[in-house]
Each structure stands twice: as C-alpha cells, then as structure tokens.
Coordinates of C-alpha atoms and ligand atoms in Angstrom, one line a residue:
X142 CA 45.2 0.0 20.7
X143 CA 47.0 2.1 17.9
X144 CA 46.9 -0.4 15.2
X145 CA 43.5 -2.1 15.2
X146 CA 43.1 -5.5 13.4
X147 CA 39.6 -4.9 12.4
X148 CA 39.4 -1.5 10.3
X149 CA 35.7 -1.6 9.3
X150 CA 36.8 1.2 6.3
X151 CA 38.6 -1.5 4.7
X152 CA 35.0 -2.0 3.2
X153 CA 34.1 1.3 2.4
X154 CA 37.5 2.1 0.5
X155 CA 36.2 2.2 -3.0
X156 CA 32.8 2.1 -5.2
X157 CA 33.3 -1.7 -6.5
X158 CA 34.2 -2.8 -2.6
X159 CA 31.4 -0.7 -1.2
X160 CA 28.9 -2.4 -4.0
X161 CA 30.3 -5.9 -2.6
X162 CA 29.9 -5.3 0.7
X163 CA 26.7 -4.0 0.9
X164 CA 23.9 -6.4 2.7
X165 CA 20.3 -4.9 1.0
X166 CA 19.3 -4.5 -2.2
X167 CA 16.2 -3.1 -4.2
X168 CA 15.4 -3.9 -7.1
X169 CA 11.6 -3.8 -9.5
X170 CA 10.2 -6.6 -8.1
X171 CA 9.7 -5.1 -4.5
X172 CA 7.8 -2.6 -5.6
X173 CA 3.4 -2.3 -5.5
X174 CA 2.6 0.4 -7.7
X175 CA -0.6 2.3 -6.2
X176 CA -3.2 3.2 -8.6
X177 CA -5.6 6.2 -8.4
X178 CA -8.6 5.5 -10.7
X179 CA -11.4 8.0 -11.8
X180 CA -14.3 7.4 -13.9
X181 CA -14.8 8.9 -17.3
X182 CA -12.2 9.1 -20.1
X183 CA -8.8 10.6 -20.7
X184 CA -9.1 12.3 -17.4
X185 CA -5.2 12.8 -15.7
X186 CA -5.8 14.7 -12.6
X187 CA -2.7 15.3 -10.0
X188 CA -3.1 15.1 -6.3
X189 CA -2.7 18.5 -4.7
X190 CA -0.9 17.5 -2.6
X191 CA 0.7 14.7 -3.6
X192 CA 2.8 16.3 -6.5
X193 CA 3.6 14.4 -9.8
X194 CA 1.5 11.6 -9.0
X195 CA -1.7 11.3 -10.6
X196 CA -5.6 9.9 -10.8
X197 CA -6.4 8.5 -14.2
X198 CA -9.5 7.4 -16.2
X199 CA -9.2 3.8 -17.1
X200 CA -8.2 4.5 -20.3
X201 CA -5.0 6.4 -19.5
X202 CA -4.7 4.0 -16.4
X203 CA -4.2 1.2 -18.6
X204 CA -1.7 3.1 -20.6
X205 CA 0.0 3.9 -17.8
X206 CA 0.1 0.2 -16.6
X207 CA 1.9 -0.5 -19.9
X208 CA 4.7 1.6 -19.0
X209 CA 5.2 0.3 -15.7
X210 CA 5.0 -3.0 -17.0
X211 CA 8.0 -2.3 -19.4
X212 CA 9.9 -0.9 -16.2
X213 CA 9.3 -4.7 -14.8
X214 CA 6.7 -3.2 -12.0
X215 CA 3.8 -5.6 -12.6
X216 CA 2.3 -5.4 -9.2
X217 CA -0.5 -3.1 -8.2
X218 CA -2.9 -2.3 -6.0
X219 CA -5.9 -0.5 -7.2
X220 CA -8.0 2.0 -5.2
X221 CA -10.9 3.9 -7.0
X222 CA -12.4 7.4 -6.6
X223 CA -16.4 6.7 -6.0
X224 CA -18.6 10.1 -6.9
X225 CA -20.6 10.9 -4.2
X226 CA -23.9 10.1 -5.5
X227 CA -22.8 6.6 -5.4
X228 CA -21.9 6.6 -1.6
X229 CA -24.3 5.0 0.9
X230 CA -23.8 3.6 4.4
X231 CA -24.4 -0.2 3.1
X232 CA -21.9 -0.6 0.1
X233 CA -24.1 -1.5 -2.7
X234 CA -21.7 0.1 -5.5
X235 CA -18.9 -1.4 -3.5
X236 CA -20.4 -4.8 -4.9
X237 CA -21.6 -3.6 -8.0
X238 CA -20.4 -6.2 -10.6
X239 CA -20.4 -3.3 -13.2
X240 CA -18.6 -1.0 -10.5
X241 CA -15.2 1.0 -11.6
X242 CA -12.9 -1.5 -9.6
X243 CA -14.7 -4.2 -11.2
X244 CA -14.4 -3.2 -14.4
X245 CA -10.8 -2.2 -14.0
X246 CA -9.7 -5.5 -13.1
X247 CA -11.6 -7.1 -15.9
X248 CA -9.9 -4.4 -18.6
X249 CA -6.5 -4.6 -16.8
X250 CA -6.1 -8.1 -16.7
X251 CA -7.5 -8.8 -20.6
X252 CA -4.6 -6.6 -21.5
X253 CA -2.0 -7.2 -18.7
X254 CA -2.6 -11.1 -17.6
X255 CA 0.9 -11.3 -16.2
X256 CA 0.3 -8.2 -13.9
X257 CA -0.3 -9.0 -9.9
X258 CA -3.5 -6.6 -9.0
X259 CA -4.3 -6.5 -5.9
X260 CA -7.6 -4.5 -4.8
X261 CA -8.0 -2.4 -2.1
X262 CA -11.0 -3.6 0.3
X263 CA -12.7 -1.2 3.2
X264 CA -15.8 0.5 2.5
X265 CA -14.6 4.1 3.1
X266 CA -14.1 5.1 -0.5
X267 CA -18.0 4.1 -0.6
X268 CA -18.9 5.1 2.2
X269 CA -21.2 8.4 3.0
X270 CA -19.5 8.6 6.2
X271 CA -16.1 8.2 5.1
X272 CA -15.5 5.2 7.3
X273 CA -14.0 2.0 7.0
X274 CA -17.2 0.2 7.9
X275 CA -20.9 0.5 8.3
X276 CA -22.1 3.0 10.6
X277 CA -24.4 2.8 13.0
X278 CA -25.4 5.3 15.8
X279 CA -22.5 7.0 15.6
X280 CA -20.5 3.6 15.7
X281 CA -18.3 1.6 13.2
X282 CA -20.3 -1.7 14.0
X283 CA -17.7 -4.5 13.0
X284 CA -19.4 -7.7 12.1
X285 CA -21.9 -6.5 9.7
X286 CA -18.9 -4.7 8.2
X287 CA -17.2 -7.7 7.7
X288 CA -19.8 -9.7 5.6
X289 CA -19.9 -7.0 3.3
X290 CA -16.1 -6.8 3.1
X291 CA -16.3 -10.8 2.5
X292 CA -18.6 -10.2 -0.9
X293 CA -16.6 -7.3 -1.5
X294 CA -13.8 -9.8 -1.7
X295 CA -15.4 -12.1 -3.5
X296 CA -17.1 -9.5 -6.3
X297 CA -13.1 -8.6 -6.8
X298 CA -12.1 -11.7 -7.0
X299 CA -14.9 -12.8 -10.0
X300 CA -13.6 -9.9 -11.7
X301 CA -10.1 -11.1 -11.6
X302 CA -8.0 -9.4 -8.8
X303 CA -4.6 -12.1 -7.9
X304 CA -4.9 -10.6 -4.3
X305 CA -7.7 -8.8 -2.3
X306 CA -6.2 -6.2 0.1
X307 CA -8.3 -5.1 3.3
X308 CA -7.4 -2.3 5.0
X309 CA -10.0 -1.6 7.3
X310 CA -8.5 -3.2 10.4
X311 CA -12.1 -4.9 11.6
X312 CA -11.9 -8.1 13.8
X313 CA -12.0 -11.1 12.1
X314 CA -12.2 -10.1 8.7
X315 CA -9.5 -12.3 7.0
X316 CA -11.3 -15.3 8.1
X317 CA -14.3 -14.3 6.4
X318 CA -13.1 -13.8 3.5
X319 CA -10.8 -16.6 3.2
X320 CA -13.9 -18.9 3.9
X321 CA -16.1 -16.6 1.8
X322 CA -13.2 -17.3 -1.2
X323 CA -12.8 -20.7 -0.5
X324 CA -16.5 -21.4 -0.8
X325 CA -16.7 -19.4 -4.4
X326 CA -14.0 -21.6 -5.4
X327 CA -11.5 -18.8 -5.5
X328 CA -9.0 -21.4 -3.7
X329 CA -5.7 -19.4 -5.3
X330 CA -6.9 -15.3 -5.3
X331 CA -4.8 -14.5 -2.3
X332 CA -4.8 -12.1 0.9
X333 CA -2.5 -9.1 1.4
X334 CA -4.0 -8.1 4.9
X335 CA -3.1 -4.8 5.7
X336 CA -2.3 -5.7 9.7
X337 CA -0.7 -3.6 11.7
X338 CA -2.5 -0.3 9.9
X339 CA -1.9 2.9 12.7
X340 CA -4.7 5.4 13.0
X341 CA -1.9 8.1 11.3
X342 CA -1.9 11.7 10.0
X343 CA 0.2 11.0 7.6
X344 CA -3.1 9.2 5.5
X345 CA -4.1 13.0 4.8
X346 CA -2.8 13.2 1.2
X347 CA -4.2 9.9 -0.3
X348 CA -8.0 10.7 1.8
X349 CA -7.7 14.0 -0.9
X350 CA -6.8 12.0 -3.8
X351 CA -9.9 9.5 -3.1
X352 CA -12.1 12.0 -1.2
X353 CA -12.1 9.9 1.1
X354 CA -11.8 11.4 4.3
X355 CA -13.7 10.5 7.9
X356 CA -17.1 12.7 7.9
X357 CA -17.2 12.8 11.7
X358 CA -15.0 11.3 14.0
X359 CA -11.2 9.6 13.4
X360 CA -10.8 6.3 12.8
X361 CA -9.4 5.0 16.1
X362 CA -11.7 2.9 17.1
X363 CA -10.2 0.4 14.5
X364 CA -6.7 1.2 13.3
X365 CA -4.1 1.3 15.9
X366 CA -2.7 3.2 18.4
X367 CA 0.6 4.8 17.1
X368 CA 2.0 3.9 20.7
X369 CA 1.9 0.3 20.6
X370 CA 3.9 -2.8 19.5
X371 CA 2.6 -6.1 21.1
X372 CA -0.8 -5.4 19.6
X373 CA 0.7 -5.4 16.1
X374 CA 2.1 -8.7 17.1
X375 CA -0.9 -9.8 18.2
X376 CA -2.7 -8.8 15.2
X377 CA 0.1 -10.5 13.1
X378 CA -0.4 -13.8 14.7
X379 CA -4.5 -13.7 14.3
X380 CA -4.1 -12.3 10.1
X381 CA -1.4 -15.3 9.7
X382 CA -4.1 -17.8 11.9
X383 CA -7.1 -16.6 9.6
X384 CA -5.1 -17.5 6.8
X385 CA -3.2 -13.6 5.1
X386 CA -1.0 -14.8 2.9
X387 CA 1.3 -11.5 3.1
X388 CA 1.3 -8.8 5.8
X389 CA 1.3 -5.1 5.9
X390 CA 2.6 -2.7 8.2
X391 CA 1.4 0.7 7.3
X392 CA 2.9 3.2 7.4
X393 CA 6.7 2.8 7.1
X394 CA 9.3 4.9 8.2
X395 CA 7.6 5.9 11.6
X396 CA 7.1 2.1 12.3
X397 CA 10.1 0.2 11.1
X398 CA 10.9 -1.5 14.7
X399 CA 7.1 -2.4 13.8
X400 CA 8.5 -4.3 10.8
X401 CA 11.2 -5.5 12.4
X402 CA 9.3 -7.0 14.8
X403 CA 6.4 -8.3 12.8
X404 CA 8.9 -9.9 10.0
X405 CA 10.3 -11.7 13.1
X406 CA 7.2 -13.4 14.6
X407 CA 5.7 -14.2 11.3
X408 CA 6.3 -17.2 8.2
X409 CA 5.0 -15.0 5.4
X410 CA 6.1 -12.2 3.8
X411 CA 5.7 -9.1 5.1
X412 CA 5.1 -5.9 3.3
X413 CA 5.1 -2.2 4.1
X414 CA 3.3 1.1 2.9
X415 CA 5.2 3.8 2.4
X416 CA 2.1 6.0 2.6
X417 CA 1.0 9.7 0.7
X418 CA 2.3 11.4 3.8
X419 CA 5.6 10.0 3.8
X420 CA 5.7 10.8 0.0
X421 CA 4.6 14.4 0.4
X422 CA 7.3 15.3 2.8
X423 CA 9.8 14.4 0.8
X424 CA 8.3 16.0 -1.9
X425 CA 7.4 19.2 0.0
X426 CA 11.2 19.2 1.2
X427 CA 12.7 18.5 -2.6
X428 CA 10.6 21.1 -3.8
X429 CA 12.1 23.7 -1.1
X430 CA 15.4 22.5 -1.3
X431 CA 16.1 21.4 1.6
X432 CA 16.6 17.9 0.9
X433 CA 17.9 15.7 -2.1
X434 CA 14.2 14.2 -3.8
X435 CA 16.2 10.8 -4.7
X436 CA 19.0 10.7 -2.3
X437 CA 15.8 10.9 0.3
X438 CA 13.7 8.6 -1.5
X439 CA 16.1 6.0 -1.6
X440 CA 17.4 6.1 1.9
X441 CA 14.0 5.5 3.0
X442 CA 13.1 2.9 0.6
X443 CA 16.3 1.0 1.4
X444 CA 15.8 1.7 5.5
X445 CA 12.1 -0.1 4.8
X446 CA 13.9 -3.2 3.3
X447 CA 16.9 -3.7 5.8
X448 CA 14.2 -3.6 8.3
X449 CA 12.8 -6.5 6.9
X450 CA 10.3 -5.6 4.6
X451 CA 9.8 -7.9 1.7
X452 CA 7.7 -5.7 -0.5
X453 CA 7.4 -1.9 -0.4
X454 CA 4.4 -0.5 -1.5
X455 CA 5.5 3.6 -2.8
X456 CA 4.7 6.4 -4.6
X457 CA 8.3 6.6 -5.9
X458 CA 8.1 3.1 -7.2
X459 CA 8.9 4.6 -11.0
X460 CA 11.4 7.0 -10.1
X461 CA 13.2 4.5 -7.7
X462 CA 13.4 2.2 -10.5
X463 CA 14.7 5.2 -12.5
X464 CA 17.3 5.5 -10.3
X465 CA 18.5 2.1 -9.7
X466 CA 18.7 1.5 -13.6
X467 CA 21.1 4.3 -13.8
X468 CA 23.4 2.6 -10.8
Ligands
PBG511 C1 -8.5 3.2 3.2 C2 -7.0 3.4 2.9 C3 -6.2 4.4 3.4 C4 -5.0 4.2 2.8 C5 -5.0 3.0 2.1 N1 -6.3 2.5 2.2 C6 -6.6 5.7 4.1 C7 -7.2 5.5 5.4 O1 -7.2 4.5 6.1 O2 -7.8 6.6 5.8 C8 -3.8 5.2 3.0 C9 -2.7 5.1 2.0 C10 -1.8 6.3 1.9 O3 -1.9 7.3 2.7 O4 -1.0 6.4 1.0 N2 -8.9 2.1 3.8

C-alpha cells in the first residue's frame, strides 16, 4: 500500500491540531494537595528526601492553603506528624478532640469553608509500633482496629473534615465507619477509601516525613501483594458495597493496569496516589540531570489520568498547575 488513506500524522501536523486532537486533559480540579502538618509555630521543615516539599506548623500551613487555594487547588488531604511521647498502641491522641488533626480542620475550615479536606485515617502516625492498627502479640489484630478507626472517623468528622480517608487496608473498615457516621448524623462527610493500597517501597519518603515507619515487621499482612489484580477488584467491589464514595489505588505509575481495571468494574470515582517514592525519583533524576523535572512530571500525571483516574493525588500538584497555566 504506497498511498495509505489513513495517515494518523495528519493529527499531529501542527500545535493547534495536536491541542484538538488530544483525548486527556488535566486541569486544577484533579488535583489532592497532600499536607504535612507539625506542631508548634512557624515551623517549615523539608523532607529529606522528598526535596522542595515541606512539613509546616499550622500557622504556615494555613498560609500555605491560601495560596493553593488561589491556584484553584482546594482539595486536601491532611496527614499529621504525632511526637513520640504521644504514641501508644491504643490511639488515644488519635481521638483526642484537641488533637493536631483536629484542630487543623477546625482552623482550616473557619478560614477556608470552600476547601475539600479530607483526613487521613490509620493509626500508624499514632502508633508506637508504627502500624496501621493495634498490635497484639506480634499481630495487627483487625477488628479492634477497626472500632477505633470508626471514632477516629467520627472525631474528624465533628471537627469538620468533608471526607475521611482510611488507608490502613483492614477488613471491613468502610462499613464501620459509614454506620459509625451515619449514627452521629454525619449523613454527607464522605469516604475516600484508599482500596487497592500495595505493601510498596516506594512509601519510604513520606514514612520520614511523618516518622512513621513500621517498628518491627512490614506491613503485608494488610496492604497488598504487589503481584496481584483480582484481589484489587475484589477489594473494589466490598469498599463500593460498604458504601466508599471514591476509590484509591495507591500507588500510581507501577499499578496503572490496576486503575484501569478498577475504574472499569466500579460506579464511583476512582482516584490514584502518586506516592513520595514516585515523587522522589523524579526528583532524584531532575536533580542529576538525567531527566526533564516537568516534562517527567507531566507525562506521569497525564499517563495516571488516561488510565482512568479521576483524581490524582501528587506532590507536584502546584508545579503541575504551574505548568499547565503557562500552556
Ligand atoms: C499511612 C499512609 C502511608 C501513605 C499514606 N498513608 C504510608 C504507609 O502506608 O506506610 C503513603 C503516602 C506516600 O508515600 O506518599 N497509612
């Protein structure tokens, strides 16, 4: 065939054709910002080894949710760094009313009502052991984990998080703490259940911004095995069943046939994590030169939505926005 009819480069001929043609788009609004906060006051600490990204005291944390804001990112999720005289194998500052996440929400939202926050629940930055859940000879014992991530819930919801977040990967725990909601009459603070969540290296970064990392042991018992895909299905269907209102796959680029698949079998919005790891290679790499920092970042973030990811959950949310304003 010397003169083909279809010449797919009749669509890549120029800038303004290429703009039309092309089937993804990012833009602001699928973006959740991650939040580092640290107690005391005007306290900007960067992550080792997460470079340019930061933990903040409140105070700067707010000011630094006002410029976000302004960029139109508006949805967060909010982890906290818990000092270790705090930590216990129970989770009694996890449900402190008067706790930092608590109070975070209550001083975010007063000055940010129109911002999403979504909360981070697991026990492990509260945790002695450094696990997801209580411990208990040696063992992450799953139901007694899950009525404290069900108050835990609740507490974050009184305090005025739009949508609790657990990532903990325990059995049954959306349930719980839909029913634990519905019964405090927190009928609308949503679920963002982090669902298919792999037991993955590349969680090393964020576990030194939190100090948050395993004290014995890996967490396999309850996030998944990197090597399988029906389970995340599986787990998909029961979060959906329970009643999640979005779903997480976690991380991203290793497991975009995961959110392929998920965003498939599932009617609700499905979200991904680029996580720290993913963030610091690209970093790491930028840094050497070896690779283009934006051209890199973008690739991937784009790569995560054609997959089928509704909502991308990055480190680079500011800088990606940076870049797309500029386009
Ligand atoms: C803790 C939690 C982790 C992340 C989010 N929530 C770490 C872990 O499970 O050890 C990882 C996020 C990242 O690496 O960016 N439940």
């Amino acid at each position: 065939m010397n003169h083909p009819y279809q010449r797919p480069r009749r669509l890549r001929q120029s800038a303004t054709i290429r703009a039309m043609a092309q089937e993804t788009q990012l833009s602001a609004a699928d973006f959740l910002v991650p939040l580092f906060i640290d107690e005391g006051e005007n306290l900007r600490k960067e992550i080792p080894s997460m470079p340019d990204y930061y933990r903040y005291s409140l105070d700067l944390t707010l000011a630094e949710i006002g410029n976000y804001v302004e960029m139109g990112l508006k949805s967060f999720l909010l982890f906290v760094k818990v000092p270790d005289g705090l930590k216990d194998n129970v989770g009694v500052e996890a449900l402190n009313p008067e706790g930092l996440m608590q109070r975070s929400l209550r001083a975010i939202k007063a000055q940010f009502p129109d911002t999403c926050l979504m909360t981070d629940v697991a026990m492990d930055p509260y945790s002695s052991f450094g696990h997801d859940g209580i411990v208990a000879d040696g063992q992450i014992v799953n139901d007694p984990t899950v009525s404290l991530l069900a108050r835990m819930a609740v507490s974050h919801a009184e305090a005025g998080a739009d949508f609790v977040a657990p990532s903990d990967m325990m059995d049954g725990r959306i349930g719980a703490m839909r029913e634990a909601l519905e019964a405090a009459g927190f009928h609308d603070t949503g679920i963002m259940a982090y669902t298919a969540k792999y037991a993955s290296c590349f969680y090393g970064p964020f576990r030194d911004a939190l100090d948050s990392a395993p004290g014995f042991g890996d967490k396999k018992t309850y996030q998944m095995n990197p090597a399988n895909a029906i389970e995340a299905l599986k787990e998909a269907q029961l979060d959906v069943a329970e009643g999640a209102d979005i779903i997480m796959v976690k991380p991203g680029l290793p497991y975009l046939d995961i959110v392929h698949r998920v965003k498939q079998s599932v009617q609700v919005p499905v979200s991904v994590y680029q996580v720290s790891g993913e963030y610091a290679m690209i970093k790491a790499a930028a840094a050497r030169g070896w690779l283009n920092e934006q051209d890199a970042m973008m690739e991937s973030l784009m790569g995560m939505k054609r997959a089928g990811a509704d909502l991308i959950a990055t480190y680079f949310a500011k800088e990606a926005v940076e870049v797309l304003k500029r386009r």
